[in-house]
Amino acid sequence: MNIGIIGLGLIGGSISLGLRKHNFGDKYLGTDSNQENALHAVKLGIVDEIIPLQDLLLQSSVIILSIPVDGIEKILPNILNTITMDTVILDTGSTKYDICNRVYSHPKRSRFVATHPIAGIEHSGPISAHSDLFYKKNCIFCDSELSAPDAIAMAERIYSTMKMRRIYLTSKEHDFYISYGSHLPHVISFSLANTVLNRFENEEDIFHNMMGSGLYSTTRLAISNPETWLPIFISNRKNLIQAIEAYMNHLEIFRNYLKNKEFHKIDQYIKKANEIKKKYV
């Protein structure tokens, strides 16, 4: 069984390494618009061979589409036009509704499985890929009723092989929840980084001597790749606007507590925030 990987960055590369670690499949074929990524992918053993997209579509039994979400939305209909009814294609995009809606009426829609393995980190590219990236992480399956049972079974095998937990949602539910769970934290990190840079950009000593671990941990996501995240923000724009507005309301609440010297309310506010730790247990 040949596995085709379209997009050989962090996610696509880690899926390949994770599956190869468990001897899943026979040959791994890859393609990437970034020639540097393609060369690294072969050198690192992510794929056996780099071939043109059309050849990959014809030679692969399973196709994993791991490129920015706007690219997935654009290319997916043409991929479905090309593949046979025995081929399974799955994507790894961080938004799902626009992608699913794009191929909703496609005659080969059943060969597509919409998935989102939630395991990204701030680093990108095949050099950051590793075989255990997905270990015990969650993978969201969306609109599964529109996929053929054998296609779902294959996608489940792939993520089970990497020891991922599987969750099933509609694409609308996914995009709403992920706007708070992933997209808003990135907005916050980008915004905090720009706040500090604008205030202290020319004061290098401040960065070296005065910035604490809180800033470092909160801005960790700020080095994430804009080529990945801008399409995500555009795709999930409406949900993200609501999430940002909710967050801004809480910032305003905290600011008003400070302005009004309502320190007991700040104490209560922090104690309530502490309860989020219980949600992760």
CSV table of C-alpha atoms in Angstrom, one decimal:
chain,number,residue,atom,x,y,z
A,1,MET,CA,0.0,0.0,0.0
A,2,ASN,CA,1.5,3.3,-1.1
A,3,ILE,CA,0.9,6.4,1.1
A,4,GLY,CA,1.0,9.8,-0.6
A,5,ILE,CA,1.8,12.9,1.5
A,6,ILE,CA,0.9,16.3,0.0
A,7,GLY,CA,2.7,18.9,2.1
A,8,LEU,CA,5.8,17.7,3.9
A,9,GLY,CA,5.9,20.1,6.8
A,10,LEU,CA,5.5,19.5,10.5
A,11,ILE,CA,2.2,17.7,10.4
A,12,GLY,CA,2.5,15.8,7.2
A,13,GLY,CA,6.1,14.8,8.1
A,14,SER,CA,5.2,13.7,11.6
A,15,ILE,CA,2.3,11.6,10.3
A,16,SER,CA,4.6,9.9,7.9
A,17,LEU,CA,7.3,9.3,10.5
A,18,GLY,CA,4.7,8.1,13.0
A,19,LEU,CA,3.2,5.6,10.6
A,20,ARG,CA,6.6,4.4,9.4
A,21,LYS,CA,7.7,3.8,12.9
A,22,HIS,CA,4.9,1.2,13.2
A,23,ASN,CA,5.6,-0.3,9.7
A,24,PHE,CA,2.3,1.0,8.3
A,25,GLY,CA,2.1,0.8,4.5
A,26,ASP,CA,4.8,0.0,2.1
A,27,LYS,CA,6.1,3.0,0.2
A,28,TYR,CA,5.8,6.7,1.0
A,29,LEU,CA,5.5,9.2,-1.8
A,30,GLY,CA,5.6,12.9,-1.3
A,31,THR,CA,5.2,16.2,-3.0
A,32,ASP,CA,5.6,19.8,-1.7
A,33,SER,CA,5.7,23.2,-3.5
A,34,ASN,CA,8.6,24.1,-1.3
A,35,GLN,CA,11.7,22.4,-2.8
A,36,GLU,CA,13.7,22.8,0.4
A,37,ASN,CA,11.0,20.9,2.3
A,38,ALA,CA,10.9,18.2,-0.3
A,39,LEU,CA,14.7,17.7,-0.1
A,40,HIS,CA,14.7,17.6,3.7
A,41,ALA,CA,11.8,15.1,3.6
A,42,VAL,CA,13.8,12.6,1.6
A,43,LYS,CA,16.9,13.2,3.6
A,44,LEU,CA,15.1,12.7,6.9
A,45,GLY,CA,13.3,9.5,5.7
A,46,ILE,CA,9.9,11.1,5.8
A,47,VAL,CA,9.2,9.9,2.2
A,48,ASP,CA,10.9,7.5,-0.1
A,49,GLU,CA,10.5,9.6,-3.2
A,50,ILE,CA,9.4,13.0,-4.3
A,51,ILE,CA,7.1,12.8,-7.4
A,52,PRO,CA,4.7,15.2,-9.3
A,53,LEU,CA,1.3,15.6,-7.8
A,54,GLN,CA,-0.6,13.9,-10.6
A,55,ASP,CA,1.7,10.8,-10.3
A,56,LEU,CA,1.2,10.8,-6.5
A,57,LEU,CA,-2.6,10.8,-6.9
A,58,LEU,CA,-2.5,7.9,-9.3
A,59,GLN,CA,0.0,5.8,-7.4
A,60,SER,CA,-1.3,6.2,-3.8
A,61,SER,CA,-3.9,4.1,-2.0
A,62,VAL,CA,-4.1,6.7,0.8
A,63,ILE,CA,-3.5,10.4,0.3
A,64,ILE,CA,-2.8,12.7,3.3
A,65,LEU,CA,-3.4,16.3,2.5
A,66,SER,CA,-1.4,18.5,4.9
A,67,ILE,CA,-1.1,22.0,3.5
A,68,PRO,CA,-2.6,25.4,4.6
A,69,VAL,CA,-6.4,25.3,4.8
A,70,ASP,CA,-6.9,27.6,1.8
A,71,GLY,CA,-4.8,25.3,-0.3
A,72,ILE,CA,-6.8,22.3,0.9
A,73,GLU,CA,-10.0,24.0,-0.1
A,74,LYS,CA,-8.7,24.9,-3.5
A,75,ILE,CA,-7.1,21.6,-4.4
A,76,LEU,CA,-9.4,19.0,-2.9
A,77,PRO,CA,-12.1,19.0,-5.6
A,78,ASN,CA,-9.4,18.4,-8.3
A,79,ILE,CA,-8.0,15.6,-6.2
A,80,LEU,CA,-11.4,13.9,-5.9
A,81,ASN,CA,-11.8,14.3,-9.7
A,82,THR,CA,-8.6,12.3,-10.2
A,83,ILE,CA,-8.6,9.5,-7.7
A,84,THR,CA,-10.4,6.2,-8.0
A,85,MET,CA,-13.2,5.0,-5.8
A,86,ASP,CA,-10.7,2.7,-4.0
A,87,THR,CA,-8.5,5.6,-2.8
A,88,VAL,CA,-8.9,7.3,0.6
A,89,ILE,CA,-8.0,10.9,1.1
A,90,LEU,CA,-7.8,12.7,4.4
A,91,ASP,CA,-6.8,16.2,5.4
A,92,THR,CA,-5.3,17.7,8.5
A,93,GLY,CA,-6.6,21.2,8.3
A,94,SER,CA,-7.2,23.3,11.5
A,95,THR,CA,-10.6,24.5,10.1
A,96,LYS,CA,-13.2,22.1,8.7
A,97,TYR,CA,-16.4,23.8,7.7
A,98,ASP,CA,-15.2,25.6,4.5
A,99,ILE,CA,-13.3,22.6,3.4
A,100,CYS,CA,-16.2,20.2,3.9
A,101,ASN,CA,-18.7,22.6,2.3
A,102,ARG,CA,-16.4,23.0,-0.7
A,103,VAL,CA,-16.9,19.3,-1.7
A,104,TYR,CA,-20.3,18.6,-0.1
A,105,SER,CA,-21.9,17.7,-3.4
A,106,HIS,CA,-18.9,16.1,-5.1
A,107,PRO,CA,-19.7,12.7,-6.5
A,108,LYS,CA,-16.6,11.2,-4.8
A,109,ARG,CA,-17.2,13.0,-1.5
A,110,SER,CA,-17.4,9.6,0.3
A,111,ARG,CA,-13.7,9.0,-0.4
A,112,PHE,CA,-12.7,12.0,1.7
A,113,VAL,CA,-12.4,11.9,5.5
A,114,ALA,CA,-12.2,15.3,7.2
A,115,THR,CA,-9.8,15.1,10.1
A,116,HIS,CA,-7.9,17.5,12.4
A,117,PRO,CA,-5.1,15.9,14.5
A,118,ILE,CA,-4.6,18.4,17.3
A,119,ALA,CA,-0.9,18.3,18.0
A,120,GLY,CA,0.8,21.3,16.4
A,121,ILE,CA,3.7,23.2,17.9
A,122,GLU,CA,5.2,26.6,17.2
A,123,HIS,CA,7.9,25.2,15.0
A,124,SER,CA,7.3,24.3,11.4
A,125,GLY,CA,8.8,22.4,8.5
A,126,PRO,CA,10.0,18.8,8.1
A,127,ILE,CA,13.1,19.4,10.3
A,128,SER,CA,10.7,19.8,13.2
A,129,ALA,CA,8.7,16.6,12.4
A,130,HIS,CA,9.0,13.7,14.8
A,131,SER,CA,7.3,10.3,15.1
A,132,ASP,CA,5.7,10.8,18.5
A,133,LEU,CA,4.1,14.2,17.8
A,134,PHE,CA,0.6,12.7,18.0
A,135,TYR,CA,1.1,10.2,20.8
A,136,LYS,CA,-2.0,10.3,23.1
A,137,LYS,CA,-3.3,13.5,21.4
A,138,ASN,CA,-6.8,14.1,20.1
A,139,CYS,CA,-7.9,13.8,16.4
A,140,ILE,CA,-11.2,15.3,15.4
A,141,PHE,CA,-13.3,13.5,12.7
A,142,CYS,CA,-15.8,15.8,11.1
A,143,ASP,CA,-19.0,15.1,9.2
A,144,SER,CA,-18.1,11.4,9.3
A,145,GLU,CA,-21.6,10.3,8.0
A,146,LEU,CA,-20.6,11.7,4.6
A,147,SER,CA,-17.5,9.4,4.3
A,148,ALA,CA,-17.7,5.8,3.2
A,149,PRO,CA,-17.3,3.2,6.0
A,150,ASP,CA,-14.1,1.8,4.5
A,151,ALA,CA,-12.6,5.3,4.2
A,152,ILE,CA,-13.5,6.1,7.8
A,153,ALA,CA,-12.0,2.7,8.9
A,154,MET,CA,-8.7,3.5,7.1
A,155,ALA,CA,-8.5,6.9,8.7
A,156,GLU,CA,-9.2,5.4,12.1
A,157,ARG,CA,-6.4,2.8,11.5
A,158,ILE,CA,-4.0,5.6,10.7
A,159,TYR,CA,-4.7,7.6,13.8
A,160,SER,CA,-5.0,4.6,16.0
A,161,THR,CA,-1.6,3.4,14.8
A,162,MET,CA,-0.1,6.7,16.1
A,163,LYS,CA,-2.0,6.2,19.4
A,164,MET,CA,-4.4,9.1,19.0
A,165,ARG,CA,-7.8,9.5,20.7
A,166,ARG,CA,-10.6,10.0,18.2
A,167,ILE,CA,-13.5,12.5,18.6
A,168,TYR,CA,-16.4,12.9,16.2
A,169,LEU,CA,-18.1,16.3,15.6
A,170,THR,CA,-19.8,18.2,12.9
A,171,SER,CA,-17.5,20.6,11.0
A,172,LYS,CA,-19.5,23.6,12.4
A,173,GLU,CA,-19.0,22.3,16.0
A,174,HIS,CA,-15.3,21.8,15.3
A,175,ASP,CA,-14.7,25.3,14.0
A,176,PHE,CA,-16.6,26.9,16.9
A,177,TYR,CA,-14.7,24.9,19.6
A,178,ILE,CA,-11.3,25.2,18.0
A,179,SER,CA,-11.7,29.0,17.7
A,180,TYR,CA,-11.4,29.1,21.5
A,181,GLY,CA,-9.2,26.2,22.1
A,182,SER,CA,-6.5,26.9,19.5
A,183,HIS,CA,-7.1,30.0,17.3
A,184,LEU,CA,-7.7,32.5,20.1
A,185,PRO,CA,-4.6,31.5,22.0
A,186,HIS,CA,-2.6,32.2,18.8
A,187,VAL,CA,-4.2,35.6,18.5
A,188,ILE,CA,-3.4,36.4,22.1
A,189,SER,CA,0.2,35.3,21.6
A,190,PHE,CA,0.7,37.3,18.5
A,191,SER,CA,-0.9,40.4,20.1
A,192,LEU,CA,1.1,40.2,23.3
A,193,ALA,CA,4.3,39.8,21.3
A,194,ASN,CA,3.5,42.9,19.3
A,195,THR,CA,2.5,44.8,22.4
A,196,VAL,CA,5.9,44.2,24.0
A,197,LEU,CA,7.9,44.7,20.8
A,198,ASN,CA,6.2,48.0,20.2
A,199,ARG,CA,7.0,49.2,23.7
A,200,PHE,CA,10.6,47.9,24.0
A,201,GLU,CA,11.7,47.1,20.5
A,202,ASN,CA,14.9,49.2,20.8
A,203,GLU,CA,15.7,48.2,24.3
A,204,GLU,CA,17.5,44.9,23.9
A,205,ASP,CA,18.6,44.8,27.6
A,206,ILE,CA,15.0,44.7,28.7
A,207,PHE,CA,14.4,41.5,26.7
A,208,HIS,CA,17.6,39.9,28.1
A,209,ASN,CA,17.3,41.0,31.7
A,210,MET,CA,13.7,41.9,32.6
A,211,MET,CA,11.3,39.6,30.7
A,212,GLY,CA,10.1,36.7,32.8
A,213,SER,CA,9.1,33.1,32.0
A,214,GLY,CA,5.4,34.2,31.9
A,215,LEU,CA,6.1,36.3,28.8
A,216,TYR,CA,8.2,33.5,27.2
A,217,SER,CA,5.5,30.9,27.7
A,218,THR,CA,2.6,33.2,26.6
A,219,THR,CA,4.4,34.3,23.5
A,220,ARG,CA,5.7,30.8,22.6
A,221,LEU,CA,3.1,30.6,19.8
A,222,ALA,CA,4.1,34.0,18.4
A,223,ILE,CA,6.8,32.4,16.2
A,224,SER,CA,4.2,30.3,14.4
A,225,ASN,CA,4.2,30.4,10.6
A,226,PRO,CA,2.0,33.1,9.1
A,227,GLU,CA,1.6,31.0,6.0
A,228,THR,CA,-0.2,28.5,8.1
A,229,TRP,CA,-2.1,30.8,10.4
A,230,LEU,CA,-3.4,33.6,8.2
A,231,PRO,CA,-5.5,31.2,6.1
A,232,ILE,CA,-6.9,29.6,9.4
A,233,PHE,CA,-7.9,33.1,10.7
A,234,ILE,CA,-9.6,33.9,7.4
A,235,SER,CA,-11.4,30.6,7.2
A,236,ASN,CA,-12.7,30.8,10.8
A,237,ARG,CA,-13.2,34.5,10.8
A,238,LYS,CA,-16.7,34.7,12.3
A,239,ASN,CA,-16.1,32.3,15.2
A,240,LEU,CA,-12.8,33.9,15.9
A,241,ILE,CA,-14.2,37.5,16.0
A,242,GLN,CA,-16.7,36.3,18.7
A,243,ALA,CA,-13.9,34.6,20.7
A,244,ILE,CA,-11.8,37.7,20.5
A,245,GLU,CA,-14.7,39.9,21.7
A,246,ALA,CA,-15.3,37.6,24.6
A,247,TYR,CA,-11.6,37.8,25.5
A,248,MET,CA,-11.6,41.6,25.2
A,249,ASN,CA,-14.6,41.8,27.6
A,250,HIS,CA,-12.6,39.9,30.2
A,251,LEU,CA,-9.5,42.1,29.7
A,252,GLU,CA,-11.8,45.1,30.3
A,253,ILE,CA,-13.2,43.5,33.4
A,254,PHE,CA,-9.7,43.0,34.8
A,255,ARG,CA,-8.7,46.5,33.9
A,256,ASN,CA,-11.7,48.0,35.6
A,257,TYR,CA,-11.0,46.1,38.8
A,258,LEU,CA,-7.5,47.7,38.8
A,259,LYS,CA,-8.8,51.2,38.0
A,260,ASN,CA,-11.4,50.9,40.8
A,261,LYS,CA,-9.0,49.3,43.2
A,262,GLU,CA,-11.4,46.3,43.6
A,263,PHE,CA,-8.6,44.0,44.6
A,264,HIS,CA,-10.8,41.5,46.3
A,265,LYS,CA,-12.5,41.0,43.0
A,266,ILE,CA,-9.2,40.4,41.3
A,267,ASP,CA,-8.5,37.7,44.0
A,268,GLN,CA,-11.9,36.0,43.1
A,269,TYR,CA,-11.2,36.4,39.4
A,270,ILE,CA,-7.8,34.6,39.7
A,271,LYS,CA,-9.3,31.9,41.9
A,272,LYS,CA,-12.0,31.2,39.3
A,273,ALA,CA,-9.3,31.1,36.6
A,274,ASN,CA,-7.4,28.5,38.6
A,275,GLU,CA,-10.3,26.1,38.2
A,276,ILE,CA,-9.3,25.6,34.5
A,277,LYS,CA,-6.6,23.2,35.8
A,278,LYS,CA,-9.4,20.8,36.9
A,279,LYS,CA,-10.6,20.6,33.3
A,280,TYR,CA,-7.4,19.1,32.1
A,281,VAL,CA,-7.4,16.2,34.6
